[in-house]
Coordinates of C-alpha atoms in Angstrom, one line a residue:
Chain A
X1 CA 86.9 33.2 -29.0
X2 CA 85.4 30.8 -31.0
X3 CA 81.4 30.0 -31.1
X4 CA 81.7 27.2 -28.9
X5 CA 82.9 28.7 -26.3
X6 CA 81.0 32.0 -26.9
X7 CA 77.8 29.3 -26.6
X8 CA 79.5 27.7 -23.8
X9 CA 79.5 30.8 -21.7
X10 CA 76.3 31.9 -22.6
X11 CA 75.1 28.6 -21.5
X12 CA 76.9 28.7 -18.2
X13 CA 75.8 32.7 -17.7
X14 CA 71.9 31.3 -18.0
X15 CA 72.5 28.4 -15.8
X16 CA 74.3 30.5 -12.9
X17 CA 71.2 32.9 -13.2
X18 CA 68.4 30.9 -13.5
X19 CA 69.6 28.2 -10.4
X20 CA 69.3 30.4 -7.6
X21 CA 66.1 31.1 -8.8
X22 CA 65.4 28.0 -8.8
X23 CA 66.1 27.1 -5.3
X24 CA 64.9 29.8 -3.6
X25 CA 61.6 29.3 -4.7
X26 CA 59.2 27.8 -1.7
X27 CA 56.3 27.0 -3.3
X28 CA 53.7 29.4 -1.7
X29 CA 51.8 30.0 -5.2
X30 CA 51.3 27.5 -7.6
X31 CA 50.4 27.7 -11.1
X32 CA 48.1 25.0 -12.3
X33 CA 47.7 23.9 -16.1
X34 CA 44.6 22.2 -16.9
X35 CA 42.8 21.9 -20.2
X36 CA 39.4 22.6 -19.6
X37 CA 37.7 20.7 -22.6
X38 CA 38.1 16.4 -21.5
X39 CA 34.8 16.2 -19.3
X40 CA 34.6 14.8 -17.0
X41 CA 38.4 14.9 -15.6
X42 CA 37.7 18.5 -16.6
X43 CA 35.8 21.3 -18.7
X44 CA 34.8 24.6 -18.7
X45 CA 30.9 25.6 -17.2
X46 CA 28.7 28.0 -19.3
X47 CA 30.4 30.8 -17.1
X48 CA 33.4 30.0 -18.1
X49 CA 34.8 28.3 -14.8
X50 CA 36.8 25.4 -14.9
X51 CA 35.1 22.7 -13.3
X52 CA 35.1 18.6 -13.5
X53 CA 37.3 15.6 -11.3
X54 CA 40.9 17.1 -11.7
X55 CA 39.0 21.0 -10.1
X56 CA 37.6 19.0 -6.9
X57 CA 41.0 17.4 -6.5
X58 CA 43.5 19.8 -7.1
X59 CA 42.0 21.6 -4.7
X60 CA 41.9 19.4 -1.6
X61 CA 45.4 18.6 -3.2
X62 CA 46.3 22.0 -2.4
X63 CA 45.0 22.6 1.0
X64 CA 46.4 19.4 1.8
X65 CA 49.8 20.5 0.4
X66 CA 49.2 24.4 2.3
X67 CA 50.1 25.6 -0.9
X68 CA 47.6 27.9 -2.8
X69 CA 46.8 27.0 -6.3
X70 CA 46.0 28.8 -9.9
X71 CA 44.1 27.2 -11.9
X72 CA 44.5 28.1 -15.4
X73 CA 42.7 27.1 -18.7
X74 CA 45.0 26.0 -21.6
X75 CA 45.1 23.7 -24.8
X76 CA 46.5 20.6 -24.5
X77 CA 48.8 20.6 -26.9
X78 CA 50.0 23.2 -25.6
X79 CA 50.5 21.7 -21.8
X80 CA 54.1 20.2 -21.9
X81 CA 55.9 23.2 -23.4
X82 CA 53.6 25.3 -21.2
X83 CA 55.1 23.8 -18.2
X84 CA 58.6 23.5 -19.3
X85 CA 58.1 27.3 -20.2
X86 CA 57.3 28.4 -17.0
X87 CA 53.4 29.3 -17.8
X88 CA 52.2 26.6 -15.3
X89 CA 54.4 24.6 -12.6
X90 CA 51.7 21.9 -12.2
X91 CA 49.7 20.5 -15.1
X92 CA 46.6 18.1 -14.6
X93 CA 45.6 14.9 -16.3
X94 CA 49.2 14.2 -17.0
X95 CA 49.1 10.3 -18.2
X96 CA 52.7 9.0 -16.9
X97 CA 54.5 7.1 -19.8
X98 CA 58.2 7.0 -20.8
X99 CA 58.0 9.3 -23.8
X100 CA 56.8 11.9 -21.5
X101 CA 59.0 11.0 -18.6
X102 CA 62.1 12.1 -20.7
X103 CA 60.8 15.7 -20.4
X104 CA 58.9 16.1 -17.4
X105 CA 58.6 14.3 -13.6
X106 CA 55.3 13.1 -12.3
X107 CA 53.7 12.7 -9.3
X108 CA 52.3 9.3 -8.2
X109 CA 49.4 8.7 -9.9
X110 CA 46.5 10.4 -9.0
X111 CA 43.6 8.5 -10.7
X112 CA 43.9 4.7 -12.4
X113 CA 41.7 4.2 -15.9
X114 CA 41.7 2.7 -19.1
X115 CA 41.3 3.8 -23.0
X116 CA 39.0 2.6 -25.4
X117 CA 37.4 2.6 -28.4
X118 CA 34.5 5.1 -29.6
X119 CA 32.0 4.1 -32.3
X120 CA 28.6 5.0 -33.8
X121 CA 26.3 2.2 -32.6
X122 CA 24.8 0.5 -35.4
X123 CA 28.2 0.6 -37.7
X124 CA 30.1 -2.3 -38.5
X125 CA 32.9 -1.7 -36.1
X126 CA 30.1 -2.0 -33.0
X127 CA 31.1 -6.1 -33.1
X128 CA 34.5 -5.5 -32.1
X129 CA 36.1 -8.2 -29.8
X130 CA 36.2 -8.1 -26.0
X131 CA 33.4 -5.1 -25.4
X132 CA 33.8 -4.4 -21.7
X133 CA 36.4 -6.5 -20.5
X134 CA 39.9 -5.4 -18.9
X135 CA 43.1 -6.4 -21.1
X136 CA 46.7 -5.7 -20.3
X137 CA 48.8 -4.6 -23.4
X138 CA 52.0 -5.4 -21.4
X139 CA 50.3 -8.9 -21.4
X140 CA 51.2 -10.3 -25.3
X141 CA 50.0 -13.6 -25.4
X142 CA 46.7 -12.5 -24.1
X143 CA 47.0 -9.0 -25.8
X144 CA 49.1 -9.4 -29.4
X145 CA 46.1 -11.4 -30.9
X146 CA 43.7 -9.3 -29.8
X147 CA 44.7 -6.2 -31.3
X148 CA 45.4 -8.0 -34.4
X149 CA 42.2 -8.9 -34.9
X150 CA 40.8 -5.1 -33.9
X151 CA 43.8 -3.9 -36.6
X152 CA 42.1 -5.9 -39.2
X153 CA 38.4 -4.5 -38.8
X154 CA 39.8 -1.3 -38.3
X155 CA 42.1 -1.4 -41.7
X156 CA 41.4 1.2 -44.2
X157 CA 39.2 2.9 -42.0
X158 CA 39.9 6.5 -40.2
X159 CA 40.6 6.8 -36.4
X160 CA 40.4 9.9 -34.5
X161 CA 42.4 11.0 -31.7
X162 CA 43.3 14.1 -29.9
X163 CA 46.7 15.6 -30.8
X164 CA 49.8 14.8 -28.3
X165 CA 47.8 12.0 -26.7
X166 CA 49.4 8.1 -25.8
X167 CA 46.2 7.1 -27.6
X168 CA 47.6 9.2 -30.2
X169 CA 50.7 7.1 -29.7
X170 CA 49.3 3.3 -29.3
X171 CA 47.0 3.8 -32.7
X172 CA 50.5 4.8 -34.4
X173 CA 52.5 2.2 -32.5
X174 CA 50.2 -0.4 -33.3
X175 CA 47.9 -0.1 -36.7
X176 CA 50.7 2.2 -38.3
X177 CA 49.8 2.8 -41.9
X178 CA 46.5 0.9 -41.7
X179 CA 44.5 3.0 -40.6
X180 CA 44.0 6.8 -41.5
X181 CA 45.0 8.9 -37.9
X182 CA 43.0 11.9 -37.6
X183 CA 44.0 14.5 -35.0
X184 CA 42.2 16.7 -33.2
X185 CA 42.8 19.8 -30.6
X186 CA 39.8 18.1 -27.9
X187 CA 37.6 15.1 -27.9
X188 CA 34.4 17.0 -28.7
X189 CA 35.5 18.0 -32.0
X190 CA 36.9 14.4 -32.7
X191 CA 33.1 13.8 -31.6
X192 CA 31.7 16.1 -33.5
X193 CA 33.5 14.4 -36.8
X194 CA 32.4 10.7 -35.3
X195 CA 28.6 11.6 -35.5
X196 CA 29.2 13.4 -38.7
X197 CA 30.7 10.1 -40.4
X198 CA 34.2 11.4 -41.5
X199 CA 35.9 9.4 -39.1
X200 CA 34.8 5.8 -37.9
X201 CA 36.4 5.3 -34.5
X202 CA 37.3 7.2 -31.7
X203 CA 40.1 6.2 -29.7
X204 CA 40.0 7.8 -25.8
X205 CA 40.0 7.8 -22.3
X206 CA 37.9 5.1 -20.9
X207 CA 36.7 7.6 -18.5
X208 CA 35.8 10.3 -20.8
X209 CA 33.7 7.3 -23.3
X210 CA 31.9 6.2 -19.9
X211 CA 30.2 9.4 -19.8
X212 CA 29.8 10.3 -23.2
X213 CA 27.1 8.5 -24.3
X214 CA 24.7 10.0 -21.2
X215 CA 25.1 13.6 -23.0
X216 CA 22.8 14.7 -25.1
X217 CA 23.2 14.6 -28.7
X218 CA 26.1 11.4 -28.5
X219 CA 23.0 8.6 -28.1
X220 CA 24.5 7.4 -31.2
X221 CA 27.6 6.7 -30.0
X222 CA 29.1 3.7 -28.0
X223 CA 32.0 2.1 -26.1
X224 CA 33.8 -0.8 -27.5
X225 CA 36.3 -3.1 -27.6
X226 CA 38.6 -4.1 -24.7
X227 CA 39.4 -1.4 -21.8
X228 CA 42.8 -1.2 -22.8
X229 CA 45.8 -0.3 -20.2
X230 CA 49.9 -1.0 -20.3
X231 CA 52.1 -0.7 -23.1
X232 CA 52.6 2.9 -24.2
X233 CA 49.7 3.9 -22.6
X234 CA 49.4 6.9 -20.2
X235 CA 46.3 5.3 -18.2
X236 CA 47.7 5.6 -14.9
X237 CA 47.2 9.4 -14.5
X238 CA 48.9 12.0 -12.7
X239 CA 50.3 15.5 -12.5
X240 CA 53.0 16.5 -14.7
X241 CA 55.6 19.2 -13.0
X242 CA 59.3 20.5 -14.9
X243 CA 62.2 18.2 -14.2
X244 CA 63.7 18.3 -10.6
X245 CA 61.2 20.3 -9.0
X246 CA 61.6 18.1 -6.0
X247 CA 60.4 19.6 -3.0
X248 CA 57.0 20.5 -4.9
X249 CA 56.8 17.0 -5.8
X250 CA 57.4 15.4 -2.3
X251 CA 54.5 18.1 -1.1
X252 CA 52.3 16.7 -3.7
X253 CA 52.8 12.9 -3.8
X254 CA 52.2 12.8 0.0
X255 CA 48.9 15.0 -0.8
X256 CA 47.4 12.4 -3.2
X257 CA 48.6 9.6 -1.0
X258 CA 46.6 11.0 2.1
X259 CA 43.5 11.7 -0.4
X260 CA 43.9 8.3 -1.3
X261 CA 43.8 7.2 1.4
X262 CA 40.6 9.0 3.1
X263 CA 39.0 8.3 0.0
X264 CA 38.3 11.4 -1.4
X265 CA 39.5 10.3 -4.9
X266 CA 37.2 7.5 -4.8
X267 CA 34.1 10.4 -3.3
X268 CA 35.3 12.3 -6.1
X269 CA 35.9 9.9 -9.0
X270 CA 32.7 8.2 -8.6
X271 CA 30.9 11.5 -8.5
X272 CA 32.3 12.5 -11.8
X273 CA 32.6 9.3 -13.4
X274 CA 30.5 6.9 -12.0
X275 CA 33.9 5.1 -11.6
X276 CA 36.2 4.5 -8.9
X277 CA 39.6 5.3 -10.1
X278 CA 41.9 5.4 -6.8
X279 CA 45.4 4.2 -8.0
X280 CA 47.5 2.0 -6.1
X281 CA 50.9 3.0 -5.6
Chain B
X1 CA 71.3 25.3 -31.3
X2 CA 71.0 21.3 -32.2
X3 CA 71.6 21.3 -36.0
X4 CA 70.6 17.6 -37.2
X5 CA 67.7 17.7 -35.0
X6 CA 66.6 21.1 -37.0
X7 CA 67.9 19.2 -40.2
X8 CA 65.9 16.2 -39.5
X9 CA 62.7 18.7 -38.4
X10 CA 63.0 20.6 -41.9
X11 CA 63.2 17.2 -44.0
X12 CA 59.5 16.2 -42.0
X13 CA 57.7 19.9 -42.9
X14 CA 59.4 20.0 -46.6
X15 CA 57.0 16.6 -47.0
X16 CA 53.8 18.6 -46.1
X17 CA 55.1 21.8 -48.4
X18 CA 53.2 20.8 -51.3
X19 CA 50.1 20.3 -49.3
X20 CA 50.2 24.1 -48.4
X21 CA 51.2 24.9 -51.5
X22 CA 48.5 23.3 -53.2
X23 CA 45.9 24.8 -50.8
X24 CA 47.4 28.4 -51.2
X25 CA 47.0 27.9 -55.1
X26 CA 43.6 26.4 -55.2
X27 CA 41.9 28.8 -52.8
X28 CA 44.0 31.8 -54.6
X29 CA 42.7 30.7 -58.2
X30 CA 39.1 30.1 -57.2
X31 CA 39.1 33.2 -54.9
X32 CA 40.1 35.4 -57.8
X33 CA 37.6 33.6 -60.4
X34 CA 35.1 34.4 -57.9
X35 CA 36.4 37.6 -56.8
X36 CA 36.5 38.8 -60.2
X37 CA 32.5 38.2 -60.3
X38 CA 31.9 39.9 -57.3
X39 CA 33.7 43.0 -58.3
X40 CA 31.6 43.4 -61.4
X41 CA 28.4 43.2 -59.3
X42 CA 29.8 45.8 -57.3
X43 CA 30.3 48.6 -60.2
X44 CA 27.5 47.3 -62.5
X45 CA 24.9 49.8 -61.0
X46 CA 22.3 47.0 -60.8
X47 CA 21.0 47.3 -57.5
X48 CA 20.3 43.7 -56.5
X49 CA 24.1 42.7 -57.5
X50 CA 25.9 45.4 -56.0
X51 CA 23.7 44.8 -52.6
X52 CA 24.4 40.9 -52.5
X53 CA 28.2 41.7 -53.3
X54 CA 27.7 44.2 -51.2
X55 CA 26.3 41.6 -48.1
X56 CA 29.2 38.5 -48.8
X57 CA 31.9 41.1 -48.7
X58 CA 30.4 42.7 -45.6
X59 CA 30.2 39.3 -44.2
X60 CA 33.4 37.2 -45.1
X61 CA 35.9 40.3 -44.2
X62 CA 34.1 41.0 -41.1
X63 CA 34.4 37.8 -39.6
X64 CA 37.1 35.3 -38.5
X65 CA 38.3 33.2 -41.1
X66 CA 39.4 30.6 -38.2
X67 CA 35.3 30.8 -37.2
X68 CA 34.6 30.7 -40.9
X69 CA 36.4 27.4 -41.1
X70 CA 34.9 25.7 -38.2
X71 CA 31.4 26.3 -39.2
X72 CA 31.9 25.3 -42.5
X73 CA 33.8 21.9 -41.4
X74 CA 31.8 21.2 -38.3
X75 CA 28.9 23.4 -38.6
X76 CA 28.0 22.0 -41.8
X77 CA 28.4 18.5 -40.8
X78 CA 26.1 18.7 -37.4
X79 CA 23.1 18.5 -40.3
X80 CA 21.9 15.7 -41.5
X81 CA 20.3 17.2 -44.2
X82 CA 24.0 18.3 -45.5
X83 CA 25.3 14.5 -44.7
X84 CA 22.8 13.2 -46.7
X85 CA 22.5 15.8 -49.6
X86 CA 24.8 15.6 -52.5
X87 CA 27.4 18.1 -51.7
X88 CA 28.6 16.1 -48.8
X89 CA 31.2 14.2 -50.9
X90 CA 32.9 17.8 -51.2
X91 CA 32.2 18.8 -47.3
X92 CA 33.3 15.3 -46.1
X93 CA 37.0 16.0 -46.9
X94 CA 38.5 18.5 -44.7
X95 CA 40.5 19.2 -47.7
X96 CA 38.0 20.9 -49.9
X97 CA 36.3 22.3 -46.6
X98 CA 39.7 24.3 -46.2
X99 CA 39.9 25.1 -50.3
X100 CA 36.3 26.7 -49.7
X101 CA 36.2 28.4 -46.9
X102 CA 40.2 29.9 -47.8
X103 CA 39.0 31.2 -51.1
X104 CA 35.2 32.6 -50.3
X105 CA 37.2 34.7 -47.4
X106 CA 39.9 35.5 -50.0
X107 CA 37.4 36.2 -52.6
X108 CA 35.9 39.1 -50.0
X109 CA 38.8 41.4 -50.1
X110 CA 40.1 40.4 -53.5
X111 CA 36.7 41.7 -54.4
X112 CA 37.4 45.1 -53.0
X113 CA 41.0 45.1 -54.4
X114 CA 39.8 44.4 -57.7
X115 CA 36.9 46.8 -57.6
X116 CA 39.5 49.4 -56.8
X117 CA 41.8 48.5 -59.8
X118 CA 39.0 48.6 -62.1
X119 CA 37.7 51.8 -60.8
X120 CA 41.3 53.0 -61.3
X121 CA 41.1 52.7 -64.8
X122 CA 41.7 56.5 -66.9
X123 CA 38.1 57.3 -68.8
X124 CA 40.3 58.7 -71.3
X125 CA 41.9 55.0 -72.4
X126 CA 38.1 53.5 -72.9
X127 CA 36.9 55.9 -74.5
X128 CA 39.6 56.1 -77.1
X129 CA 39.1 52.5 -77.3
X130 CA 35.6 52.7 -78.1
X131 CA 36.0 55.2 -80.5
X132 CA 38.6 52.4 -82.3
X133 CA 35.3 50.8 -82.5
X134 CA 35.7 48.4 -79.7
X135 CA 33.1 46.4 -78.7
X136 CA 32.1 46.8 -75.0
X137 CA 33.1 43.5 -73.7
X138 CA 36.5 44.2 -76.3
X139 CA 37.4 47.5 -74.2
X140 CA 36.9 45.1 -71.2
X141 CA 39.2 42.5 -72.3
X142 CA 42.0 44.5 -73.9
X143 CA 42.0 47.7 -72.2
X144 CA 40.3 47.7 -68.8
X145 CA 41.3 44.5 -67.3
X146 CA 44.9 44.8 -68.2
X147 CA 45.2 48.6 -66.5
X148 CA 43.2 47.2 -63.7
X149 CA 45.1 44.4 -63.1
X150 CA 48.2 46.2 -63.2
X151 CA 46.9 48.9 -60.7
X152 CA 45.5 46.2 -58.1
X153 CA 48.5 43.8 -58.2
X154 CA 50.4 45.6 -55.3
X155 CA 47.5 45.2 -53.2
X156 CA 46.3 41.9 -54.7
X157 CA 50.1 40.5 -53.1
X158 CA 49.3 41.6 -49.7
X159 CA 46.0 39.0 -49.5
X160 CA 48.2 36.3 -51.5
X161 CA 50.7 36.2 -49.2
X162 CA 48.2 36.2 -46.1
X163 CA 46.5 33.5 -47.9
X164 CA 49.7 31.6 -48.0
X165 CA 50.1 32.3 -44.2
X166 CA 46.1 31.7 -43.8
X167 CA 46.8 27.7 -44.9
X168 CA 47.9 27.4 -41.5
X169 CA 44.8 27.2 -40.4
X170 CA 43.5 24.2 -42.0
X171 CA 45.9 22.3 -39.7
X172 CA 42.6 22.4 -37.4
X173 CA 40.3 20.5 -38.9
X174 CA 43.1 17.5 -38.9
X175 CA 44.5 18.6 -42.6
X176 CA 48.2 17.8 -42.4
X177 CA 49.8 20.8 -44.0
X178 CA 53.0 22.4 -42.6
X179 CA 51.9 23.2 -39.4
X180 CA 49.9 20.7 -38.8
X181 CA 52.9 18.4 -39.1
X182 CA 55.0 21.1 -36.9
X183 CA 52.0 20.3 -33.9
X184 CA 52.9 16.6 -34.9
X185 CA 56.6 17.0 -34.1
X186 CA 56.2 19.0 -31.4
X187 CA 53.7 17.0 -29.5
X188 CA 56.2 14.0 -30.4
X189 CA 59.3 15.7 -29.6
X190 CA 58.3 18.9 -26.9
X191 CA 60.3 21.5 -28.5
X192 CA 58.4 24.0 -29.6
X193 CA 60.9 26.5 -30.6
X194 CA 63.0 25.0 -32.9
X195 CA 60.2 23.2 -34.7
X196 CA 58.1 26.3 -35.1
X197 CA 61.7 28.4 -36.3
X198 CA 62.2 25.6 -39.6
X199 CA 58.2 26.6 -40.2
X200 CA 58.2 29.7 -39.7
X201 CA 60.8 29.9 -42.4
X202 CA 59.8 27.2 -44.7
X203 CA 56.2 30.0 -45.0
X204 CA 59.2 32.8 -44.7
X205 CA 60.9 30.8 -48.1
X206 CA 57.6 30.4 -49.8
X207 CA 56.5 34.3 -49.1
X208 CA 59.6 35.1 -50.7
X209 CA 59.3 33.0 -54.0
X210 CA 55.9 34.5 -54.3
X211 CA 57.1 38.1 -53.6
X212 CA 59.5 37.6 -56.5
X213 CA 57.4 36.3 -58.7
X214 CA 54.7 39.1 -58.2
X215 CA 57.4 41.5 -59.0
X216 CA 58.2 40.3 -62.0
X217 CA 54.9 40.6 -63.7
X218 CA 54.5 43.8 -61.8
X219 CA 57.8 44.6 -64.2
X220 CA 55.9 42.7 -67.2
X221 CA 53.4 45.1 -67.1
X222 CA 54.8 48.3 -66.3
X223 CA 56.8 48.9 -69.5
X224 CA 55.6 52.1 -69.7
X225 CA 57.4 53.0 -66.6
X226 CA 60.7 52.5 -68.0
X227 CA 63.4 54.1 -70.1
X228 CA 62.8 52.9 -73.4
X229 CA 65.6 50.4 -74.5
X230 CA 68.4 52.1 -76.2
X231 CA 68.2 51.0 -80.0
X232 CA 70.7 49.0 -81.4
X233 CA 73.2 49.7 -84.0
X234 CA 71.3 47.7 -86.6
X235 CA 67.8 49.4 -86.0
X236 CA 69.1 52.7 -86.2
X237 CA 71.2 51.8 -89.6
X238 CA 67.7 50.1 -91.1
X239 CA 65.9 53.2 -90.6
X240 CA 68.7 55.6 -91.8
X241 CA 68.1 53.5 -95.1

């Protein structure tokens, strides 16, 4: 036997043990990933608990769902493999994008934002163009200048993102070797660095930069630029599950459209963010 | 097993190799400069030395090196006072943030290593150098370094090659050294496993190299440990004539 087909029937010996498994699984207890440090989707309280927007949801998810949920702390680079591992079935704040669709499914989308820009007040990037208003990357005429013109200011200067992120992505996608990418393991250490001058942008969710500035020691700190969505960006967000687990994912979409639609995403997502984020689907 | 993706992963890390490399050596040379220092205060019997030695050893072996570099990458930088003093050229970089804090934790249990090489060191062999008339610092130099280093180096391998290992670490405060370009590809690519395999044995290659290369001084400086060469035909003939 050669090491193809010695492969070959190891493959096919996994396969036949593992499908079973998988179908006879009915979704009683469910294993949610969620990263505890990206207020105020989520983050941990001083006793350690995991609180925030995706904790209040999940769990109305769940009872609407009848299915009784984990929730478990994690790092977020650490999410994706995590899932596909078998640590966590469900994992929250899951921005749907292709890249990511390749090696997990989504629900529908859960919550509906935008990413931004993070800067220290008085520095020179503060004049950046189109503070406040909505822009649609898939939109080039309206988009392509726009981000030319934020590529030049930001040239030669150092941009901070958190590690495995689709801002992570765009900055790369679009400003390439211009600017310097710093990555991080969570937003408050990318803060951290921001205030502390090393870096001189942040690049986030819009929803996590709304609230930032309100917490004490970040009154330095300020949204700009355009609320960006589209393109490779993962600002329609939702929950990540492995590939083909189908009946989980009929359970849940159906939960999130009936929270959607008795508002309690809107209750919630204003009470966290100030913002409402209900998605259309 | 997917070869030219593990191909393709091993040419990305290879790029970041000198990175670690040049972190490991820089934080290894300094650490020893400064380990060396601390040693002496230990065993020079003056009180205020030995108990400040005494303190930084106590203090950077007992604690977390990962802690040690978070405090002194964002710790430091919280301060204004550090922003605006003029060390903060040097703590601005995450580079030199990661040198320091790899060779003052190094420099703590080299310090100890060292001390016990130099305490190692046969009375008998100084004081026959001193009665060649050596001066004191002389007898350092020529005899009790040499022994001591020879006696420590075993040791002294161990905390190079967890120094090696220790670079890792740096990939936390953004520094884009091997594994920090592995957390790259994996949050690029999802697999884990593989990428982690070609790092793990890229550090696996390097501890290797190193392990070699400490052996062969260790031989450099053990002559005394081996059979003497056999003489040759023309030594022995000169010294029948």
């Amino acid at each position: 036997m050669n090491n193809r087909m010695i492969l070959a029937a190891v493959a096919a010996a996994l396969v036949a043990a593992a499908a079973p498994a998988a179908q006879a699984k009915d979704w009683t207890h469910v294993k949610v990933g969620i990263e505890g440090a990206f207020p105020p989707w989520n983050a941990l309280d001083p006793q350690g608990n995991l609180t925030g927007l995706d904790v209040d949801l999940i769990k109305d998810l769940c009872t609407r769902a009848k299915v009784e949920c984990d929730l478990q702390a994690g790092e977020w680079s650490a999410m994706i493999p995590s899932l596909n591992a078998g640590k966590f079935d469900l994992i929250m704040t899951l921005g749907i994008n292709e890249k990511r669709k390749q090696v997990v499914d989504f629900t529908v989308p859960y919550a509906s934002g935008v990413a931004s820009f993070i800067v220290e007040k008085d520095g020179p990037l503060a004049k950046m163009p189109m503070t406040g208003e909505k822009l649609d990357l898939n939109d080039k005429e309206k988009a392509d200048p726009v981000m030319k013109s934020i590529g030049e200011m930001l040239s030669g200067k150092a941009v901070g993102v958190v590690q495995s992120t689709s801002h992570e992505q765009l900055i790369t996608a679009y400003f390439g070797k211009d600017v310097t990418l710093r990555t991080y393991k969570n937003s408050g250490e990318r803060d951290l660095d921001l205030k502390a001058g090393r870096i001189d942008a942040g690049f986030d969710s819009g929803v996590y930069g709304a609230t930032l500035p309100s917490k004490p020691g970040n009154e330095d700190l300020t949204i700009v630029g355009p609320q960006l969505k589209g393109a490779m960006l993962a600002t329609e967000v939702a929950i990540g599950m492995r590939k083909g687990e189908t009946e989980l994912k009929e359970k849940l979409d159906a939960a999130i459209k009936s929270a959607a639609a008795d508002g309690v995403i809107k209750t919630l997502s204003v009470k966290w963010s100030k913002l409402d984020l209900t998605p259309t689907f | 097993m997917d070869f030219p993706f593990l191909y393709e992963t091993f040419l990305t890390l290879i790029a970041a190799l000198p990175l670690t490399l040049q972190l490991a050596a820089t934080a290894i040379a300094f650490g020893a400069i400064l380990a060396l220092g601390l040693a002496l205060c230990r065993i020079s019997g003056i009180l205020p030395l030995d108990w400040f030695a005494r303190l930084y050893i106590f203090i950077f072996r007992g604690s977390p090196l990962l802690v040690q570099i978070f405090l002194i990458y964002y710790g430091l930088g919280q301060f204004r006072e550090v922003r605006h003093s003029m060390f903060w050229f040097i703590l601005r970089d995450p580079y030199w943030c990661a040198v320091i804090a790899l060779m003052l934790n190094t420099a703590a249990y080299a310090a100890e290593i060292i001390r016990g090489g130099l305490l190692s060191v046969p009375h008998g062999q100084v004081e026959a150098a001193r009665s060649c008339g050596m001066s004191p610092f002389m007898v350092f130099r020529r005899i009790t370094l040499p022994l001591a280093v020879r006696q420590a180096l075993p040791a002294y391998s161990n905390e190079m090659i967890s120094m090696v290992k220790a670079t890792s670490l740096a990939s936390i405060i953004t520094i884009m050294e091997v594994t920090g370009v592995a957390a790259k590809l994996i949050s690029e690519t999802f697999r884990a496993i593989e990428v982690f395999v070609v790092a793990g044995f890229i550090y696996l290659a390097i501890n290797f190299v190193l392990t070699r290369l400490v052996a062969f001084v260790e031989y450099r400086l053990s002559p005394h440990m081996r059979q003497p060469a056999p003489l040759s035909a023309a030594t022995v003939a000169g010294e029948i004539r």
